Amino acid sequence: MIKTPAWWLWVLGGAIGVFLIAPSIVVIIMSFSSGKMMMFPPPGFGLTWYENFFSSSEWIGSALNSLKIAVLSALLATALGTLTAVGLAGARPRFANVTKAIILSPAIVPVVVTAVGMYFTYHRMGLSSFFSIVAAHTMLGLPYAVVTVSASLYGLDADLELAARNLGAGPWRSFFRITFPLILPGIAVGAIFAFVSSWDEVVAALFLTTPSLRTLPVTMWEQTRSTVDPTIAAASSLLTALTLFLLVTAITFRRFSPATTRERAR
Amino acid sequence: MNRPPAIGQLRIEALSKQYSDTVALKEASLQVEAGEFITLLGPSGSGKTTTLKIVAGFIRPDTGKVVLDGKDLTDVPPHLRDIGMVFQNYALFPHLTVTRNVAFPLEMRRLPRAEIRRRVEATLGLVQLAGFGERRPRELSGGQQQRVALARALVFQPRLLLMDEPLGALDRKLREAMQLEIINICREVGHTVLYVTHDQEEALAMSNRIAVFHDGRIEQVGTPEDVYQRPVSLFVATFIGESTTFLGRLQQAGSGLRLVAGGLSLPVSTAGARRADIAAGAPAALVVRPEAMSIRPVDGCGRAGGSPHLATARGRVQNCVYLGSVRKNVIALEGGNTALVRVALEGASGGEPGREVEICWDIEAGIVVPPHDRSVPVTPLPAEREG
C-alpha cells in the first residue's frame, strides 16, 4: 500500500522548489522596478526598463543577432540531427553506439574546453564571427536533435517502412510519406531544444563574439559587469519568457505525437 | 477484378540464409502454382518468416533465387516487386485515413485520381468496409484493421499476396471467421497466396497445400490430407494434429511386420513400412491419430491373434477430458507409453480414471515414419497442440 507523503516531505519539496525558482522570480519583479538601481524589493513599479531595452540599439541589435543565430543553428542542427538519427536507426548497433557517443560529446565535455578549441579552429579557418557562432551552436544543439528524433524513431513500428516499401514506395518516398510525418513531432521538439540551447548560450558566444557582433546573453554579461541598471532584468525576463513559451510548446508537441504506435500494435 | 490465371506463379530455388551464429534457412525450394493458397507452417524459428521476407525483398538470401512469373526477383528492390503483403501487426499507417492507406499503393503507381477512388471504393467493399474510409486505423477494431491491411495489399492487384501470421492478434472466434473470409476473398480475386502461420489448424483449414518447415528446411509439401494422413517424418506427424507415438524397432513376424517398442509388440502395415522405406530390423516410429483408436474393456478387441488387422495394447485410463463433442482419454499403456484416444461422446465407454482398458486400431491407420529427428524431443507423451 502506498501512503500519502508525510507533511515534512511536502515542506521540504516546497522549499526546494522555491529555492530553484526564486532567482528568476526576483529578476522578473525587479525588471518592473521604477528605481534606477537593481534592488529588491523595488521602490515602485513601472515599464521604464522595458522602454529602455526596446529603444536601445545595442540591446535590440544583440537580441536580433541572438535570434538569427538561434534560428539558423537550430535549423542546421535539426536537419543534421534528423539525418543522423535516421541513419543510426538502421546501422549496426556497435557502430551506432560509437557514433552516438561522439555526437553527444559536446553535451558532456565542458563547454569552456570546446569553446577554446572552436575559438582557435574557426579563427584559423577564417570563419566570420557570425558563422563561427552558428557553427558552434549547431554543434551544441546537435545532441538534442539526435536524441529526440532517435526516441521518435524507436517508438515507430519498423514494419511501417517495410509496408511502404512493399506497397511500391522507394526508399525516399517511404521516408517522406510515412516515416517523416510520424516523427515530425519529435523533430519539432528537437528543433525547439536546439533553439533554446543557442538562445541562452553564453560560454562559446563569449569566445566567438566581437565588439561589433554580440548575442543577447553576451551583452547581458558585459552590462552586468559595467553598469547595474535594471535593463538587464528586463532582458532576462524576455529571455526567460521566450524560453518558457518554447518549452511549453515542446511538451505539447510530445503529448500529441501520433508516432507511438508500437505499444498499441503489440 | 478477375485476372488471367497465368499470373502469380512463384518458384523458390534453394534459398539459404545464415545469420552470424544461426542458420535460418537451408536450401529451401518450393514451387507455387498460379492461384494457389499455400501455407508455410512451422514452429517459430523454423525459417518460414525468413522465406516470406526473402520473397518480399526485405532480406537478401545468401544463395538461391526467387522467380515470379518467369522473372528473377533476387536483385529487384521490394518496391518494384509487385507483391502485396499483410503484416502480422497490420502495419497500417497511423497518420492516414483508411482511404488514404488503401490508396497508398495506387498513389505510388501514379494512377489517375478517379481510378484510385474507384478502386479503393471497390476494394473496401470487397472487405466489407464500405463507409469506413474516413476513419483512422486506431478507431477500428482488430478485425477491421485486418481487413484494411488486406484491402491495401490487394488493391493494386499484385502478382502475389504474402500474409505473415495475419490472424495471430485476433481472438479465436474472430480468427475462425476471418479464416473463411480470407479464403473467400482470395478465391474471388484469384490471387496466389503465400501464408505464414504456426497454427496447424489454421493451415489445415485454409490451404490448398502446406509446406512444413522445420529447422530451416522444408520437410514436406503436400495437401492438408497429405501432411495429416501421410506425414513423411516424425516431426510432421507430431507437429500437425495430435497423435500417439511409439518408438521402437521393426521385426518380421510371419508374413507381417511388428513394431517392438518398450514392452509392446504392435502389428504395423507392411505397405506403410515400405512407403517409409524402413525394413525389418531397422528403428522406426509408429504414429496413431487419436480418432483412429478406440477403447474397449479388456478382452473386447479379442486377444492377440484375433483379427490380424487390429493392433491392440493394454493400459489404464489416466485421465479423461470432456471436450463437448468428443472425449479425450489419456491412457497409460503397459511398457510405459502413453496413448491419446479421442472418442465420440455417443455410446463411448472408457472414461473413469484407473480403469483397465484395451485400445485398438486398424493397422492401416498406423503411420510408419523414420524415428530420428534432428530436434524433436523424443518423449512418448502425445503432442498437445490446441489452437
Short mmCIF file of C-alpha atoms in Angstrom, two decimals, chain A residues 156-171 173-174 176-179 181-182 258-259 261 264-266, chain B residues 56 58 77-79 83-85 87-89 91-96 100 104-105 107-110 137-138 145 152-153 156:
data_model
loop_
_atom_site.label_atom_id
_atom_site.label_comp_id
_atom_site.label_asym_id
_atom_site.label_seq_id
_atom_site.Cartn_x
_atom_site.Cartn_y
_atom_site.Cartn_z
CA LEU A 156 7.92 3.76 -34.55
CA ASP A 157 6.82 0.30 -35.72
CA ALA A 158 9.63 -0.78 -38.07
CA ASP A 159 7.11 -2.66 -40.21
CA LEU A 160 5.57 0.64 -41.33
CA GLU A 161 8.53 1.45 -43.51
CA LEU A 162 8.66 -2.13 -44.83
CA ALA A 163 4.95 -1.88 -45.64
CA ALA A 164 5.56 1.35 -47.56
CA ARG A 165 8.39 -0.29 -49.49
CA ASN A 166 6.24 -3.32 -50.20
CA LEU A 167 3.39 -1.15 -51.47
CA GLY A 168 5.57 0.49 -54.08
CA ALA A 169 7.37 3.37 -52.38
CA GLY A 170 11.10 3.66 -52.94
CA PRO A 171 13.40 4.49 -50.01
CA ARG A 173 9.22 8.22 -50.81
CA SER A 174 8.67 5.84 -47.93
CA PHE A 176 8.90 11.37 -46.78
CA ARG A 177 5.40 9.90 -46.92
CA ILE A 178 5.49 7.64 -43.88
CA THR A 179 8.46 7.96 -41.55
CA PRO A 181 5.26 12.70 -40.85
CA LEU A 182 5.27 10.22 -37.98
CA PRO A 258 0.96 10.14 -33.29
CA ALA A 259 4.15 8.13 -33.70
CA THR A 261 2.15 3.03 -32.49
CA ARG A 264 -0.67 -0.25 -29.46
CA ALA A 265 0.12 -2.78 -32.12
CA ARG A 266 1.51 -5.42 -29.82
CA ALA B 56 9.08 -9.77 -50.26
CA PHE B 58 13.27 -7.38 -47.19
CA PRO B 77 14.17 -3.99 -54.68
CA PRO B 78 10.95 -4.58 -52.70
CA HIS B 79 9.01 -1.63 -54.12
CA ILE B 83 3.92 -8.29 -54.34
CA GLY B 84 1.32 -7.42 -51.70
CA MET B 85 1.90 -8.20 -48.06
CA PHE B 87 1.87 -7.81 -41.85
CA GLN B 88 1.46 -9.52 -38.52
CA ASN B 89 0.52 -6.28 -36.76
CA ALA B 91 1.40 -2.03 -40.21
CA LEU B 92 -1.37 0.42 -41.14
CA PHE B 93 -0.11 3.99 -41.47
CA PRO B 94 -1.45 5.63 -38.30
CA HIS B 95 -1.43 9.18 -39.69
CA LEU B 96 -3.54 8.33 -42.75
CA ARG B 100 -5.51 7.04 -47.81
CA PHE B 104 -1.22 4.47 -50.96
CA PRO B 105 -0.01 1.74 -53.34
CA GLU B 107 -0.65 6.74 -55.48
CA MET B 108 2.83 5.24 -55.59
CA ARG B 109 1.97 3.88 -59.03
CA ARG B 110 0.74 7.32 -60.08
CA PRO B 137 -6.70 2.96 -38.11
CA ARG B 138 -6.78 3.43 -34.34
CA GLN B 145 -7.75 -3.22 -39.15
CA ARG B 152 -4.34 -2.32 -49.03
CA ALA B 153 -2.40 -5.40 -50.10
CA PHE B 156 -3.04 -2.79 -56.65
#
